[in-house]
Amino acid sequence: NPVQFITLVPGFVGGVGNDPASNSTDDYKLNGGQEGGTDILVDGVSISLVGPNTQQNKGVSPEGVDEFKTLQSNFSAEYGQSGDGIVSLTMKSGSNRIHGDFYEFQRNSALDANSWNNNTAGATKNRDLQSDFGALISGPVVIPKIYNGRDKTFFMFDYEGFRFHTGNSSVASFPDADFLKGNLSALCTGAASFNGAGICSDSSAQLYDPTTHTPIPFDTLTNDPNYTESAVMSKVFAYIPATNGNPTSNVLVRGNTTIPANMFDVKIDQNISSRQRISFGLDYDNTNNGSTESIGVIFGGQTPQRTRYLRLSDDITLTPSVLNHFLVGYSRRYRGEISNSLGGGYPSKLGITGVNNNTFPCFNFLDTPYGQELSNCGDSEFADNVAEFADSVGWVHGKHSFK
């Protein structure tokens, strides 16, 4: 993320992530301004999203960036739509000589020690593999015996690939087998106990029939004459992982996250004459942040993201003292927030009717240690489109400059 250079600027507060698949850590401001008040420009075209959050499109490789510049306060006439600062990225251009480079950065969990959680649980080491690789080439457009673009037509192309595979482990809380069968007698523990009629001495741990408000003996639902087992919930409980018998912190969860990213940038510059130059740019990025968990297929999800930027500029010297700059740009970001259970037909499998048959439904165990462990039902898709055009005229007259 080339915008991460902003962390070196005086007056910066917050954080900028280096994750190509997420904006969740991009919360920052400059000079005491508001979060989300910074605009990001690539060759003069904004790639910031129109939204309430601090977000900008990602998909520009740092290898293709020639200049990083931050503007703070007292902007010149052509800048606006910013509350505290502007980050301007200038992409590299070709020249009359061929230039190129390639790189590969890698790390491997074979060199890491195991974590404390894994050692305690007797689990193996988590996977941690990362590879960031790419190449860049630039120069004149030359087609032997057909076209010689030296001094006229130049190109720049770069590609960056990112492969991130990491594992993690955590301890989660799920209802145990007795709870799933309706035996909640473990609630009446510690200093509390049941009397001969099965009433808990601690009223906060005593269950009651919601229709008659009478105590349920021994906190066991089958002891309630009005109890009827839910056909839906009995099927839901089949997806809850087995516990180690403890009431909480009873399931070791092994997770894996995979982030493949592929991006490239293309820039073409054409000298029409000594007075006019046209430039075209295209940036392309496909990224997906995917996760799976060892406790079942309904856990984990995918966050696919695809960005496209297009821009075209035309600089023409009208007179020795008048310069016109025309710019048109378009950016688009698609983003999904999708549960791994999407497409599994789980509502039908659970016997739920009258709802979209998309993902495993969300269930919340409110005011319990089990909270939102079954709250993974994302099926959202978003597309942000921003188009812009601008024209600026600069005129130098004697000691004065107008824009």
mmCIF file with all atom_site columns, N, CA and C in Angstrom, residues 296-321:
data_model
loop_
_atom_site.group_PDB
_atom_site.id
_atom_site.type_symbol
_atom_site.label_atom_id
_atom_site.label_alt_id
_atom_site.label_comp_id
_atom_site.label_asym_id
_atom_site.label_entity_id
_atom_site.label_seq_id
_atom_site.pdbx_PDB_ins_code
_atom_site.Cartn_x
_atom_site.Cartn_y
_atom_site.Cartn_z
_atom_site.occupancy
_atom_site.B_iso_or_equiv
_atom_site.pdbx_formal_charge
_atom_site.auth_seq_id
_atom_site.auth_comp_id
_atom_site.auth_asym_id
_atom_site.auth_atom_id
_atom_site.pdbx_PDB_model_num
ATOM 1  N N  . GLY A 1 296 ? -15.863 -26.234 11.350  1.00 0.00 ? 296 GLY A N  1
ATOM 2  C CA . GLY A 1 296 ? -16.999 -26.514 10.476  1.00 0.00 ? 296 GLY A CA 1
ATOM 3  C C  . GLY A 1 296 ? -17.050 -25.624 9.256   1.00 0.00 ? 296 GLY A C  1
ATOM 4  N N  . VAL A 1 297 ? -17.791 -26.080 8.262   1.00 0.00 ? 297 VAL A N  1
ATOM 5  C CA . VAL A 1 297 ? -17.867 -25.367 6.986   1.00 0.00 ? 297 VAL A CA 1
ATOM 6  C C  . VAL A 1 297 ? -18.695 -24.090 7.069   1.00 0.00 ? 297 VAL A C  1
ATOM 7  N N  . ILE A 1 298 ? -19.511 -23.929 8.108   1.00 0.00 ? 298 ILE A N  1
ATOM 8  C CA . ILE A 1 298 ? -20.348 -22.732 8.203   1.00 0.00 ? 298 ILE A CA 1
ATOM 9  C C  . ILE A 1 298 ? -19.588 -21.562 8.813   1.00 0.00 ? 298 ILE A C  1
ATOM 10 N N  . PHE A 1 299 ? -18.352 -21.783 9.222   1.00 0.00 ? 299 PHE A N  1
ATOM 11 C CA . PHE A 1 299 ? -17.561 -20.725 9.829   1.00 0.00 ? 299 PHE A CA 1
ATOM 12 C C  . PHE A 1 299 ? -16.554 -20.197 8.805   1.00 0.00 ? 299 PHE A C  1
ATOM 13 N N  . GLY A 1 300 ? -16.132 -18.943 8.980   1.00 0.00 ? 300 GLY A N  1
ATOM 14 C CA . GLY A 1 300 ? -15.212 -18.332 8.033   1.00 0.00 ? 300 GLY A CA 1
ATOM 15 C C  . GLY A 1 300 ? -15.948 -17.694 6.870   1.00 0.00 ? 300 GLY A C  1
ATOM 16 N N  . GLY A 1 301 ? -15.212 -16.959 6.061   1.00 0.00 ? 301 GLY A N  1
ATOM 17 C CA . GLY A 1 301 ? -15.849 -16.271 4.946   1.00 0.00 ? 301 GLY A CA 1
ATOM 18 C C  . GLY A 1 301 ? -14.843 -15.762 3.937   1.00 0.00 ? 301 GLY A C  1
ATOM 19 N N  . GLN A 1 302 ? -15.368 -15.081 2.939   1.00 0.00 ? 302 GLN A N  1
ATOM 20 C CA . GLN A 1 302 ? -14.561 -14.545 1.845   1.00 0.00 ? 302 GLN A CA 1
ATOM 21 C C  . GLN A 1 302 ? -14.872 -13.051 1.686   1.00 0.00 ? 302 GLN A C  1
ATOM 22 N N  . THR A 1 303 ? -13.816 -12.291 1.373   1.00 0.00 ? 303 THR A N  1
ATOM 23 C CA . THR A 1 303 ? -13.985 -10.875 1.060   1.00 0.00 ? 303 THR A CA 1
ATOM 24 C C  . THR A 1 303 ? -13.296 -10.582 -0.270  1.00 0.00 ? 303 THR A C  1
ATOM 25 N N  . PRO A 1 304 ? -13.947 -10.902 -1.375  1.00 0.00 ? 304 PRO A N  1
ATOM 26 C CA . PRO A 1 304 ? -13.347 -10.593 -2.676  1.00 0.00 ? 304 PRO A CA 1
ATOM 27 C C  . PRO A 1 304 ? -13.398 -9.093  -2.951  1.00 0.00 ? 304 PRO A C  1
ATOM 28 N N  . GLN A 1 305 ? -12.369 -8.597  -3.597  1.00 0.00 ? 305 GLN A N  1
ATOM 29 C CA . GLN A 1 305 ? -12.318 -7.175  -3.931  1.00 0.00 ? 305 GLN A CA 1
ATOM 30 C C  . GLN A 1 305 ? -11.646 -7.005  -5.294  1.00 0.00 ? 305 GLN A C  1
ATOM 31 N N  . ARG A 1 306 ? -12.288 -6.223  -6.141  1.00 0.00 ? 306 ARG A N  1
ATOM 32 C CA . ARG A 1 306 ? -11.727 -5.952  -7.465  1.00 0.00 ? 306 ARG A CA 1
ATOM 33 C C  . ARG A 1 306 ? -11.772 -4.450  -7.722  1.00 0.00 ? 306 ARG A C  1
ATOM 34 N N  . THR A 1 307 ? -10.644 -3.871  -8.087  1.00 0.00 ? 307 THR A N  1
ATOM 35 C CA . THR A 1 307 ? -10.584 -2.439  -8.363  1.00 0.00 ? 307 THR A CA 1
ATOM 36 C C  . THR A 1 307 ? -10.078 -2.199  -9.775  1.00 0.00 ? 307 THR A C  1
ATOM 37 N N  . ARG A 1 308 ? -10.610 -1.132  -10.375 1.00 0.00 ? 308 ARG A N  1
ATOM 38 C CA . ARG A 1 308 ? -10.195 -0.709  -11.713 1.00 0.00 ? 308 ARG A CA 1
ATOM 39 C C  . ARG A 1 308 ? -10.119 0.819   -11.714 1.00 0.00 ? 308 ARG A C  1
ATOM 40 N N  . TYR A 1 309 ? -9.000  1.366   -12.211 1.00 0.00 ? 309 TYR A N  1
ATOM 41 C CA . TYR A 1 309 ? -8.866  2.801   -12.373 1.00 0.00 ? 309 TYR A CA 1
ATOM 42 C C  . TYR A 1 309 ? -8.507  3.100   -13.823 1.00 0.00 ? 309 TYR A C  1
ATOM 43 N N  . LEU A 1 310 ? -9.129  4.108   -14.375 1.00 0.00 ? 310 LEU A N  1
ATOM 44 C CA . LEU A 1 310 ? -8.802  4.593   -15.721 1.00 0.00 ? 310 LEU A CA 1
ATOM 45 C C  . LEU A 1 310 ? -8.611  6.100   -15.644 1.00 0.00 ? 310 LEU A C  1
ATOM 46 N N  . ARG A 1 311 ? -7.650  6.622   -16.393 1.00 0.00 ? 311 ARG A N  1
ATOM 47 C CA . ARG A 1 311 ? -7.462  8.069   -16.422 1.00 0.00 ? 311 ARG A CA 1
ATOM 48 C C  . ARG A 1 311 ? -6.812  8.482   -17.740 1.00 0.00 ? 311 ARG A C  1
ATOM 49 N N  . LEU A 1 312 ? -7.148  9.672   -18.183 1.00 0.00 ? 312 LEU A N  1
ATOM 50 C CA . LEU A 1 312 ? -6.612  10.223  -19.418 1.00 0.00 ? 312 LEU A CA 1
ATOM 51 C C  . LEU A 1 312 ? -6.383  11.710  -19.197 1.00 0.00 ? 312 LEU A C  1
ATOM 52 N N  . SER A 1 313 ? -5.201  12.170  -19.545 1.00 0.00 ? 313 SER A N  1
ATOM 53 C CA . SER A 1 313 ? -4.895  13.593  -19.381 1.00 0.00 ? 313 SER A CA 1
ATOM 54 C C  . SER A 1 313 ? -4.317  14.140  -20.675 1.00 0.00 ? 313 SER A C  1
ATOM 55 N N  . ASP A 1 314 ? -4.545  15.431  -20.872 1.00 0.00 ? 314 ASP A N  1
ATOM 56 C CA . ASP A 1 314 ? -4.052  16.125  -22.063 1.00 0.00 ? 314 ASP A CA 1
ATOM 57 C C  . ASP A 1 314 ? -3.477  17.466  -21.618 1.00 0.00 ? 314 ASP A C  1
ATOM 58 N N  . ASP A 1 315 ? -2.174  17.650  -21.817 1.00 0.00 ? 315 ASP A N  1
ATOM 59 C CA . ASP A 1 315 ? -1.503  18.908  -21.484 1.00 0.00 ? 315 ASP A CA 1
ATOM 60 C C  . ASP A 1 315 ? -1.099  19.599  -22.777 1.00 0.00 ? 315 ASP A C  1
ATOM 61 N N  . ILE A 1 316 ? -1.522  20.847  -22.933 1.00 0.00 ? 316 ILE A N  1
ATOM 62 C CA . ILE A 1 316 ? -1.220  21.583  -24.151 1.00 0.00 ? 316 ILE A CA 1
ATOM 63 C C  . ILE A 1 316 ? -0.822  23.012  -23.801 1.00 0.00 ? 316 ILE A C  1
ATOM 64 N N  . THR A 1 317 ? 0.277   23.433  -24.406 1.00 0.00 ? 317 THR A N  1
ATOM 65 C CA . THR A 1 317 ? 0.731   24.813  -24.230 1.00 0.00 ? 317 THR A CA 1
ATOM 66 C C  . THR A 1 317 ? 0.070   25.664  -25.306 1.00 0.00 ? 317 THR A C  1
ATOM 67 N N  . LEU A 1 318 ? -0.900  26.487  -24.893 1.00 0.00 ? 318 LEU A N  1
ATOM 68 C CA . LEU A 1 318 ? -1.643  27.302  -25.850 1.00 0.00 ? 318 LEU A CA 1
ATOM 69 C C  . LEU A 1 318 ? -0.811  28.471  -26.344 1.00 0.00 ? 318 LEU A C  1
ATOM 70 N N  . THR A 1 319 ? -0.114  29.116  -25.418 1.00 0.00 ? 319 THR A N  1
ATOM 71 C CA . THR A 1 319 ? 0.829   30.184  -25.747 1.00 0.00 ? 319 THR A CA 1
ATOM 72 C C  . THR A 1 319 ? 2.024   30.009  -24.814 1.00 0.00 ? 319 THR A C  1
ATOM 73 N N  . PRO A 1 320 ? 3.103   30.725  -25.039 1.00 0.00 ? 320 PRO A N  1
ATOM 74 C CA . PRO A 1 320 ? 4.249   30.591  -24.116 1.00 0.00 ? 320 PRO A CA 1
ATOM 75 C C  . PRO A 1 320 ? 3.910   30.869  -22.655 1.00 0.00 ? 320 PRO A C  1
ATOM 76 N N  . SER A 1 321 ? 2.781   31.539  -22.400 1.00 0.00 ? 321 SER A N  1
ATOM 77 C CA . SER A 1 321 ? 2.433   31.862  -21.014 1.00 0.00 ? 321 SER A CA 1
ATOM 78 C C  . SER A 1 321 ? 1.130   31.209  -20.546 1.00 0.00 ? 321 SER A C  1
#
